[in-house]
Amino acid sequence: MKRTFVLSSTFVFLLIFLGSGFAQEPAAGGETLIDPELERLLQLDIEELLVSVASKRDEKIEKAPGIVTIITANDIRRYGANNLNDLLARLPNTFSFGSFVFWDNITSIRAQTTNHFDNHVLILLNNRPMRESQSGGINTSIYQNFPLETIKRIEVIRGPGSVLYGSNGFSGVINIVTWDADDLMARDNSVTAGYGSYKTFQISGLVKVTHGDFSVMGSGKYMNTDGWDFNFRNTFGTPRTFEHDRENYGGFAQAKYKRLTFTGFSGGDKTILPRELNGILGMGPFRTRRHFFDAQYDQPLGENWDASLNVTYNGFFLKLGAFSPPEAPRPLIGTVNMNDLLIEPSIKGSMLDGKLNILMGYTFQRLRGTITELGPGFDVTFVNDWHNEYLQVDYSPWDFLKIIAGVQFNKVTGVPLN
């Protein structure tokens, strides 16, 4: 009892001491003023934060079927981040890194990814997948070049999300949610520029226009740097030095008219790699480009049901310059060009006063690509069709219990139904 009394007294003393630090001088009328920032934090209800990545519908974060972390627009502003890598590296059990082949290209959740490709984590833009079919994970252009001014929040699931989203959602899903141009809370038109070490220059900006039922918003980013000097010795013991030169650019645009929404992103980067790195023949300059376009139409089907139709395009282009194997008579320029089309109708709704929620959909995806001159006589052209049906149901008989079930069927060209 004595120990309990001492602990209780200490706790009360700390409350009084800390509370006195937040209180300001009494106002003229004798009323004590409270720090506005403290008052805002005390009024914040964490249960009212909405997320959509776990069920493809807005729901309270406490009800979401997954471990979801949110990075808000205010967090982005306070962090002073330059890119998505800077933001994601702050999350628990999340690590951003790259390799000598693809710089700043990987987000590892729960230590699931340790190779060159970011193919264990799926990136979404407003719940639409951003992926390329060449390797499933060359995402440097997204991590480095997506304009941060456009982002309303980032939703991250640490755990699988493959039932709803398919491939790459093995260890996590990252959903980038952008502002709408007609959102009153969206940021004003702005331009931001900076200059730093290694002759690094960066500029970004945002502009939005609203007229009646039509609204459009666009943003862009450009960065150029000489990069840090990298010193190493090759397998012959010869010392080598090269500058990590980089040039990045990215642009985002969204247009809305009533129930129709168009969203687009395009980004690219150029990296100089050495001729030799630990005995491996170098490749440089090294260029990648990513393109994403989505058209979405929403149609209400009653009080608690909605239908959506999405047509999504993902394009990927890679170019390897000055790649010269000893047996090659001339330098080769290797290129990879991928064009993926995804068509997805879906229906979602609720029953039993919101206790039962149902989501179902179908996807058709056509993967088309060409790979040329990565070696003597190495040219590949392919077309592959994927069909997918998915269903997710969750039921909450009581507030403290939620039961979730999901199933997915896949049919790929040349492979039986799975």
Short mmCIF file of C-alpha atoms in Angstrom, two decimals:
data_model
loop_
_atom_site.label_atom_id
_atom_site.label_comp_id
_atom_site.label_asym_id
_atom_site.label_seq_id
_atom_site.Cartn_x
_atom_site.Cartn_y
_atom_site.Cartn_z
CA MET A 1 0.00 0.00 0.00
CA LYS A 2 2.86 2.35 0.78
CA ARG A 3 4.42 1.73 -2.67
CA THR A 4 1.05 2.36 -4.35
CA PHE A 5 0.70 5.67 -2.46
CA VAL A 6 4.18 6.80 -3.50
CA LEU A 7 3.59 5.92 -7.15
CA SER A 8 0.21 7.65 -7.17
CA SER A 9 1.64 10.79 -5.58
CA THR A 10 4.50 10.85 -8.09
CA PHE A 11 2.06 10.47 -11.00
CA VAL A 12 -0.15 13.33 -9.73
CA PHE A 13 2.91 15.54 -9.21
CA LEU A 14 4.09 14.91 -12.78
CA LEU A 15 0.66 15.75 -14.16
CA ILE A 16 0.59 19.03 -12.23
CA PHE A 17 4.16 19.86 -13.24
CA LEU A 18 3.68 19.07 -16.94
CA GLY A 19 0.28 20.74 -17.06
CA SER A 20 1.73 23.96 -15.63
CA GLY A 21 4.17 24.06 -18.55
CA PHE A 22 1.37 24.15 -21.10
CA ALA A 23 -0.77 26.77 -19.37
CA GLN A 24 -0.23 30.40 -20.29
CA GLU A 25 -0.66 33.56 -18.28
CA PRO A 26 -4.27 34.37 -17.27
CA ALA A 27 -6.13 36.59 -19.70
CA ALA A 28 -7.36 40.05 -18.77
CA GLY A 29 -10.69 38.64 -17.58
CA GLY A 30 -9.02 36.07 -15.37
CA GLU A 31 -9.52 33.18 -17.83
CA THR A 32 -6.54 30.85 -18.28
CA LEU A 33 -5.57 30.29 -21.91
CA ILE A 34 -4.50 26.82 -23.09
CA ASP A 35 -1.90 26.27 -25.79
CA PRO A 36 -3.93 25.90 -29.04
CA GLU A 37 -1.69 23.06 -30.25
CA LEU A 38 -2.24 21.12 -27.01
CA GLU A 39 -5.98 21.70 -27.22
CA ARG A 40 -6.02 20.38 -30.80
CA LEU A 41 -4.13 17.24 -29.76
CA LEU A 42 -6.47 16.62 -26.82
CA GLN A 43 -9.48 16.85 -29.12
CA LEU A 44 -8.02 14.47 -31.72
CA ASP A 45 -9.91 11.17 -31.88
CA ILE A 46 -7.60 8.58 -33.39
CA GLU A 47 -10.59 6.31 -34.05
CA GLU A 48 -11.98 8.82 -36.55
CA LEU A 49 -9.02 8.47 -38.93
CA LEU A 50 -10.24 6.82 -42.13
CA VAL A 51 -8.28 4.40 -44.31
CA SER A 52 -9.21 2.58 -47.50
CA VAL A 53 -6.23 0.36 -48.30
CA ALA A 54 -7.36 -2.68 -46.28
CA SER A 55 -10.86 -3.09 -47.75
CA LYS A 56 -11.02 -0.74 -50.77
CA ARG A 57 -13.51 1.43 -48.88
CA ASP A 58 -13.23 4.16 -46.25
CA GLU A 59 -13.37 2.77 -42.73
CA LYS A 60 -12.11 3.70 -39.28
CA ILE A 61 -8.51 2.72 -38.76
CA GLU A 62 -9.43 0.70 -35.65
CA LYS A 63 -11.82 -1.42 -37.76
CA ALA A 64 -9.45 -2.01 -40.68
CA PRO A 65 -8.51 -5.69 -41.21
CA GLY A 66 -4.78 -5.15 -41.04
CA ILE A 67 -1.94 -3.35 -39.28
CA VAL A 68 -2.24 0.07 -40.94
CA THR A 69 0.04 3.07 -40.42
CA ILE A 70 -0.89 6.52 -41.73
CA ILE A 71 1.46 9.34 -42.75
CA THR A 72 -0.59 12.53 -42.99
CA ALA A 73 0.03 15.69 -45.01
CA ASN A 74 1.02 17.44 -41.76
CA ASP A 75 3.55 14.69 -41.06
CA ILE A 76 5.06 15.20 -44.52
CA ARG A 77 5.35 18.93 -43.93
CA ARG A 78 6.97 18.51 -40.49
CA TYR A 79 9.40 15.78 -41.58
CA GLY A 80 10.90 17.96 -44.30
CA ALA A 81 11.19 14.90 -46.54
CA ASN A 82 12.42 15.15 -50.13
CA ASN A 83 10.87 11.95 -51.44
CA LEU A 84 8.82 8.87 -50.55
CA ASN A 85 11.91 6.98 -49.39
CA ASP A 86 12.46 9.57 -46.67
CA LEU A 87 8.87 9.17 -45.45
CA LEU A 88 8.67 5.37 -45.50
CA ALA A 89 12.00 4.98 -43.70
CA ARG A 90 10.38 6.53 -40.59
CA LEU A 91 7.83 3.75 -40.21
CA PRO A 92 8.31 0.84 -37.79
CA ASN A 93 9.50 -2.46 -39.30
CA THR A 94 10.11 -0.63 -42.59
CA PHE A 95 13.47 -0.05 -44.24
CA SER A 96 14.21 1.80 -47.51
CA PHE A 97 17.35 0.92 -49.45
CA GLY A 98 18.67 -0.04 -52.88
CA SER A 99 21.48 -1.89 -54.62
CA PHE A 100 24.28 -0.97 -57.01
CA VAL A 101 21.90 -1.83 -59.87
CA PHE A 102 18.80 0.13 -58.76
CA TRP A 103 19.40 2.99 -56.34
CA ASP A 104 16.74 3.78 -53.70
CA ASN A 105 14.48 1.13 -55.17
CA ILE A 106 13.29 -1.09 -52.32
CA THR A 107 10.97 -0.86 -49.34
CA SER A 108 11.50 -3.85 -47.07
CA ILE A 109 8.70 -4.56 -44.58
CA ARG A 110 9.51 -7.01 -41.79
CA ALA A 111 12.83 -7.78 -43.54
CA GLN A 112 11.09 -9.63 -46.37
CA THR A 113 13.05 -8.17 -49.30
CA THR A 114 16.82 -8.26 -49.76
CA ASN A 115 17.35 -8.39 -53.54
CA HIS A 116 17.50 -5.85 -56.38
CA PHE A 117 13.75 -5.77 -57.02
CA ASP A 118 10.90 -4.29 -54.98
CA ASN A 119 8.56 -7.21 -55.70
CA HIS A 120 7.34 -8.01 -52.17
CA VAL A 121 5.57 -4.67 -51.63
CA LEU A 122 2.80 -3.30 -53.84
CA ILE A 123 2.52 0.47 -54.44
CA LEU A 124 -0.98 1.87 -55.04
CA LEU A 125 -2.00 5.31 -56.25
CA ASN A 126 -5.51 6.06 -54.96
CA ASN A 127 -6.07 2.30 -54.56
CA ARG A 128 -4.89 1.50 -58.10
CA PRO A 129 -1.80 -0.73 -58.60
CA MET A 130 1.46 0.73 -59.91
CA ARG A 131 3.63 -2.15 -61.08
CA GLU A 132 5.61 -3.25 -64.09
CA SER A 133 5.67 -6.77 -65.47
CA GLN A 134 9.36 -6.99 -66.40
CA SER A 135 10.53 -7.76 -62.87
CA GLY A 136 7.62 -6.57 -60.76
CA GLY A 137 9.77 -4.16 -58.78
CA ILE A 138 11.79 -1.39 -60.45
CA ASN A 139 10.20 1.51 -58.55
CA THR A 140 12.96 4.11 -58.22
CA SER A 141 11.03 6.57 -60.39
CA ILE A 142 8.11 6.41 -57.96
CA TYR A 143 10.05 6.57 -54.69
CA GLN A 144 12.25 9.46 -55.84
CA ASN A 145 10.03 11.47 -58.18
CA PHE A 146 6.46 11.51 -56.89
CA PRO A 147 5.61 15.14 -55.90
CA LEU A 148 4.97 15.22 -52.16
CA GLU A 149 2.76 18.34 -52.38
CA THR A 150 0.10 16.19 -54.00
CA ILE A 151 -0.19 13.68 -51.15
CA LYS A 152 -3.07 13.86 -48.68
CA ARG A 153 -1.95 10.78 -46.74
CA ILE A 154 -0.02 7.54 -47.16
CA GLU A 155 -1.58 4.31 -45.91
CA VAL A 156 0.78 1.39 -45.27
CA ILE A 157 -0.27 -2.17 -44.47
CA ARG A 158 2.46 -4.23 -42.84
CA GLY A 159 1.23 -7.65 -43.85
CA PRO A 160 -0.17 -9.41 -46.94
CA GLY A 161 -2.73 -7.80 -49.22
CA SER A 162 -2.74 -10.21 -52.14
CA VAL A 163 -6.43 -11.18 -51.99
CA LEU A 164 -7.60 -7.70 -53.01
CA TYR A 165 -4.64 -6.53 -55.07
CA GLY A 166 -2.88 -9.59 -56.50
CA SER A 167 0.86 -9.88 -57.08
CA ASN A 168 3.51 -7.97 -55.09
CA GLY A 169 1.27 -7.56 -52.02
CA PHE A 170 3.26 -10.25 -50.21
CA SER A 171 4.67 -8.41 -47.20
CA GLY A 172 2.90 -5.04 -47.45
CA VAL A 173 0.87 -2.52 -49.44
CA ILE A 174 1.62 1.21 -49.75
CA ASN A 175 -1.35 3.34 -50.82
CA ILE A 176 -0.62 6.93 -51.90
CA VAL A 177 -3.82 8.97 -51.46
CA THR A 178 -3.75 12.35 -53.22
CA TRP A 179 -5.70 15.52 -52.70
CA ASP A 180 -8.67 16.22 -54.94
CA ALA A 181 -8.51 19.52 -56.80
CA ASP A 182 -11.92 20.47 -55.39
CA ASP A 183 -10.97 19.54 -51.81
CA LEU A 184 -11.15 22.70 -49.71
CA MET A 185 -8.26 21.43 -47.58
CA ALA A 186 -5.95 20.90 -50.54
CA ARG A 187 -2.77 22.92 -50.59
CA ASP A 188 -2.69 26.26 -52.38
CA ASN A 189 -0.75 26.78 -55.59
CA SER A 190 2.91 26.72 -54.62
CA VAL A 191 6.51 26.43 -55.80
CA THR A 192 9.38 25.11 -53.66
CA ALA A 193 13.09 25.09 -54.57
CA GLY A 194 16.25 24.04 -52.78
CA TYR A 195 20.01 23.72 -53.25
CA GLY A 196 22.45 21.55 -51.32
CA SER A 197 25.69 19.62 -51.23
CA TYR A 198 27.20 18.00 -54.35
CA LYS A 199 25.54 20.67 -56.52
CA THR A 200 22.12 19.24 -55.73
CA PHE A 201 19.22 21.28 -57.08
CA GLN A 202 15.54 20.47 -56.59
CA ILE A 203 12.32 22.26 -57.51
CA SER A 204 8.68 21.22 -57.18
CA GLY A 205 5.29 22.87 -57.45
CA LEU A 206 1.51 22.41 -57.45
CA VAL A 207 -1.35 24.14 -59.25
CA LYS A 208 -5.11 23.49 -59.16
CA VAL A 209 -8.15 24.88 -60.94
CA THR A 210 -11.84 24.32 -60.18
CA HIS A 211 -14.79 25.35 -62.31
CA GLY A 212 -18.25 24.02 -61.49
CA ASP A 213 -18.27 20.20 -61.64
CA PHE A 214 -14.85 20.15 -63.31
CA SER A 215 -11.59 20.29 -61.38
CA VAL A 216 -7.98 19.66 -62.33
CA MET A 217 -4.77 19.55 -60.33
CA GLY A 218 -1.18 19.12 -61.44
CA SER A 219 2.20 18.94 -59.73
CA GLY A 220 5.78 18.31 -60.76
CA LYS A 221 9.27 17.71 -59.41
CA TYR A 222 12.81 17.91 -60.82
CA MET A 223 16.13 17.07 -59.15
CA ASN A 224 19.73 17.05 -60.41
CA THR A 225 22.88 16.22 -58.45
CA ASP A 226 26.54 15.40 -59.06
CA GLY A 227 26.28 12.95 -56.18
CA TRP A 228 28.84 11.74 -53.70
CA ASP A 229 32.16 10.22 -54.79
CA PHE A 230 32.27 6.43 -54.59
CA ASN A 231 35.73 4.86 -54.18
CA PHE A 232 36.37 1.15 -54.60
CA ARG A 233 38.77 -1.46 -56.05
CA ASN A 234 37.81 -3.97 -58.70
CA THR A 235 38.76 -7.66 -58.68
CA PHE A 236 42.13 -6.77 -60.23
CA GLY A 237 42.94 -4.43 -57.36
CA THR A 238 42.68 -1.31 -59.51
CA PRO A 239 41.32 1.70 -57.59
CA ARG A 240 38.24 3.28 -59.12
CA THR A 241 36.22 6.40 -58.38
CA PHE A 242 32.95 7.62 -59.79
CA GLU A 243 30.40 10.27 -58.95
CA HIS A 244 26.88 9.16 -58.18
CA ASP A 245 25.36 11.49 -60.79
CA ARG A 246 21.57 11.49 -60.91
CA GLU A 247 18.80 13.34 -62.70
CA ASN A 248 15.17 12.75 -61.69
CA TYR A 249 11.83 14.18 -62.79
CA GLY A 250 8.19 13.38 -62.10
CA GLY A 251 4.73 14.80 -62.75
CA PHE A 252 1.24 14.09 -61.44
CA ALA A 253 -2.16 15.21 -62.79
CA GLN A 254 -5.77 14.55 -61.85
CA ALA A 255 -8.99 15.71 -63.51
CA LYS A 256 -12.50 15.13 -62.16
CA TYR A 257 -15.91 15.65 -63.70
CA LYS A 258 -18.89 14.44 -61.67
CA ARG A 259 -18.41 10.65 -61.30
CA LEU A 260 -15.50 10.38 -63.73
CA THR A 261 -11.88 10.69 -62.56
CA PHE A 262 -8.65 10.65 -64.59
CA THR A 263 -5.35 10.19 -62.78
CA GLY A 264 -1.84 10.14 -64.22
CA PHE A 265 1.79 9.98 -63.14
CA SER A 266 4.99 9.97 -65.18
CA GLY A 267 8.51 9.89 -63.82
CA GLY A 268 12.02 9.06 -64.92
CA ASP A 269 15.59 8.98 -63.70
CA LYS A 270 19.08 8.78 -65.13
CA THR A 271 21.92 7.25 -63.14
CA ILE A 272 25.62 6.96 -64.02
CA LEU A 273 27.09 3.60 -63.02
CA PRO A 274 30.80 2.64 -63.13
CA ARG A 275 32.31 0.37 -65.74
CA GLU A 276 33.40 -2.05 -63.06
CA LEU A 277 31.93 -2.65 -59.65
CA ASN A 278 33.27 -5.60 -57.64
CA GLY A 279 34.20 -7.38 -60.84
CA ILE A 280 30.81 -6.81 -62.51
CA LEU A 281 30.76 -4.99 -65.85
CA GLY A 282 29.14 -1.62 -65.40
CA MET A 283 26.22 -0.08 -67.17
CA GLY A 284 25.89 3.63 -67.77
CA PRO A 285 24.09 5.79 -68.39
CA PHE A 286 21.16 3.92 -66.90
CA ARG A 287 17.67 5.28 -67.64
CA THR A 288 14.24 4.21 -66.39
CA ARG A 289 10.80 5.70 -66.92
CA ARG A 290 7.44 4.86 -65.34
CA HIS A 291 4.01 5.86 -66.62
CA PHE A 292 0.65 5.39 -64.89
CA PHE A 293 -2.81 6.38 -66.12
CA ASP A 294 -6.18 5.44 -64.67
CA ALA A 295 -9.78 6.26 -65.62
CA GLN A 296 -12.43 5.53 -62.99
CA TYR A 297 -16.21 5.77 -63.17
CA ASP A 298 -18.32 5.41 -60.01
CA GLN A 299 -22.01 4.49 -60.02
CA PRO A 300 -24.23 4.28 -56.90
CA LEU A 301 -26.44 1.18 -56.80
CA GLY A 302 -28.72 2.15 -53.98
CA GLU A 303 -28.28 3.39 -50.45
CA ASN A 304 -25.47 1.06 -49.38
CA TRP A 305 -24.02 -0.28 -52.64
CA ASP A 306 -21.63 1.16 -55.19
CA ALA A 307 -20.06 -0.04 -58.43
CA SER A 308 -16.82 1.12 -60.04
CA LEU A 309 -15.10 0.55 -63.36
CA ASN A 310 -11.37 1.17 -63.70
CA VAL A 311 -9.13 1.09 -66.74
CA THR A 312 -5.49 1.30 -65.65
CA TYR A 313 -2.33 1.53 -67.76
CA ASN A 314 1.20 0.93 -66.45
CA GLY A 315 4.17 1.58 -68.72
CA PHE A 316 7.83 0.89 -68.02
CA PHE A 317 10.91 1.72 -70.10
CA LEU A 318 14.53 0.85 -69.30
CA LYS A 319 17.67 1.63 -71.29
CA LEU A 320 21.21 0.40 -70.62
CA GLY A 321 23.95 2.39 -72.32
CA ALA A 322 27.68 1.67 -72.81
CA PHE A 323 27.26 -1.99 -71.90
CA SER A 324 30.31 -3.71 -73.46
CA PRO A 325 30.94 -7.39 -72.74
CA PRO A 326 34.44 -8.49 -73.89
CA GLU A 327 33.03 -10.80 -76.57
CA ALA A 328 30.80 -8.12 -78.09
CA PRO A 329 32.17 -6.44 -81.25
CA ARG A 330 30.42 -3.16 -80.38
CA PRO A 331 28.77 -1.47 -77.38
CA LEU A 332 25.21 -2.67 -76.90
CA ILE A 333 22.18 -0.61 -75.98
CA GLY A 334 19.80 -2.85 -74.07
CA THR A 335 16.16 -1.78 -73.84
CA VAL A 336 13.09 -3.05 -72.00
CA ASN A 337 9.65 -1.73 -72.94
CA MET A 338 6.54 -2.90 -71.04
CA ASN A 339 2.91 -1.88 -71.57
CA ASP A 340 0.36 -3.35 -69.16
CA LEU A 341 -3.41 -2.78 -69.32
CA LEU A 342 -5.76 -3.61 -66.42
CA ILE A 343 -9.58 -3.55 -66.61
CA GLU A 344 -11.43 -3.99 -63.31
CA PRO A 345 -15.16 -3.74 -62.52
CA SER A 346 -16.02 -4.09 -58.82
CA ILE A 347 -19.03 -3.90 -56.48
CA LYS A 348 -19.01 -3.15 -52.77
CA GLY A 349 -21.75 -2.70 -50.21
CA SER A 350 -22.99 -3.39 -46.71
CA MET A 351 -25.92 -5.23 -45.10
CA LEU A 352 -27.34 -5.82 -41.62
CA ASP A 353 -26.93 -2.16 -40.60
CA GLY A 354 -23.30 -2.11 -41.67
CA LYS A 355 -22.27 -5.24 -39.76
CA LEU A 356 -21.77 -7.26 -42.97
CA ASN A 357 -19.56 -5.80 -45.74
CA ILE A 358 -19.00 -7.40 -49.12
CA LEU A 359 -16.47 -6.57 -51.85
CA MET A 360 -16.21 -8.48 -55.13
CA GLY A 361 -14.53 -7.81 -58.42
CA TYR A 362 -12.98 -9.13 -61.62
CA THR A 363 -9.76 -8.09 -63.33
CA PHE A 364 -8.44 -8.65 -66.80
CA GLN A 365 -4.80 -7.77 -67.31
CA ARG A 366 -2.84 -7.87 -70.58
CA LEU A 367 0.92 -7.79 -70.24
CA ARG A 368 2.80 -6.83 -73.39
CA GLY A 369 6.53 -6.27 -73.61
CA THR A 370 9.74 -6.33 -75.63
CA ILE A 371 13.30 -6.90 -74.46
CA THR A 372 16.04 -6.16 -77.01
CA GLU A 373 19.84 -6.31 -77.29
CA LEU A 374 20.66 -7.29 -73.70
CA GLY A 375 23.09 -9.74 -75.29
CA PRO A 376 24.07 -10.96 -78.75
CA GLY A 377 20.90 -12.11 -80.47
CA PHE A 378 18.79 -11.66 -77.32
CA ASP A 379 15.39 -10.28 -78.39
CA VAL A 380 12.10 -11.20 -76.74
CA THR A 381 8.51 -10.12 -77.42
CA PHE A 382 5.64 -11.49 -75.35
CA VAL A 383 1.91 -11.07 -74.67
CA ASN A 384 0.32 -12.60 -71.58
CA ASP A 385 -3.28 -12.40 -70.31
CA TRP A 386 -4.29 -12.71 -66.66
CA HIS A 387 -7.84 -13.24 -65.37
CA ASN A 388 -8.69 -12.80 -61.71
CA GLU A 389 -11.82 -12.94 -59.53
CA TYR A 390 -11.78 -11.93 -55.87
CA LEU A 391 -14.21 -11.77 -52.96
CA GLN A 392 -13.75 -10.39 -49.46
CA VAL A 393 -16.39 -10.46 -46.71
CA ASP A 394 -16.17 -9.12 -43.18
CA TYR A 395 -18.75 -9.50 -40.44
CA SER A 396 -18.87 -7.74 -37.04
CA PRO A 397 -21.46 -9.39 -34.77
CA TRP A 398 -20.13 -7.27 -31.87
CA ASP A 399 -18.00 -4.15 -31.68
CA PHE A 400 -15.03 -6.08 -30.30
CA LEU A 401 -15.04 -8.80 -32.98
CA LYS A 402 -14.56 -8.73 -36.74
CA ILE A 403 -14.43 -11.86 -38.90
CA ILE A 404 -12.79 -11.51 -42.33
CA ALA A 405 -12.69 -14.06 -45.15
CA GLY A 406 -11.25 -13.68 -48.64
CA VAL A 407 -10.75 -15.81 -51.72
CA GLN A 408 -9.12 -15.26 -55.11
CA PHE A 409 -9.10 -17.24 -58.35
CA ASN A 410 -6.43 -16.74 -61.03
CA LYS A 411 -6.08 -17.89 -64.61
CA VAL A 412 -2.87 -17.07 -66.48
CA THR A 413 -2.11 -17.92 -70.09
CA GLY A 414 -0.73 -21.47 -70.20
CA VAL A 415 -1.48 -22.17 -66.52
CA PRO A 416 -4.58 -23.99 -65.15
CA LEU A 417 -7.05 -22.17 -62.89
CA ASN A 418 -5.53 -21.68 -59.47
#
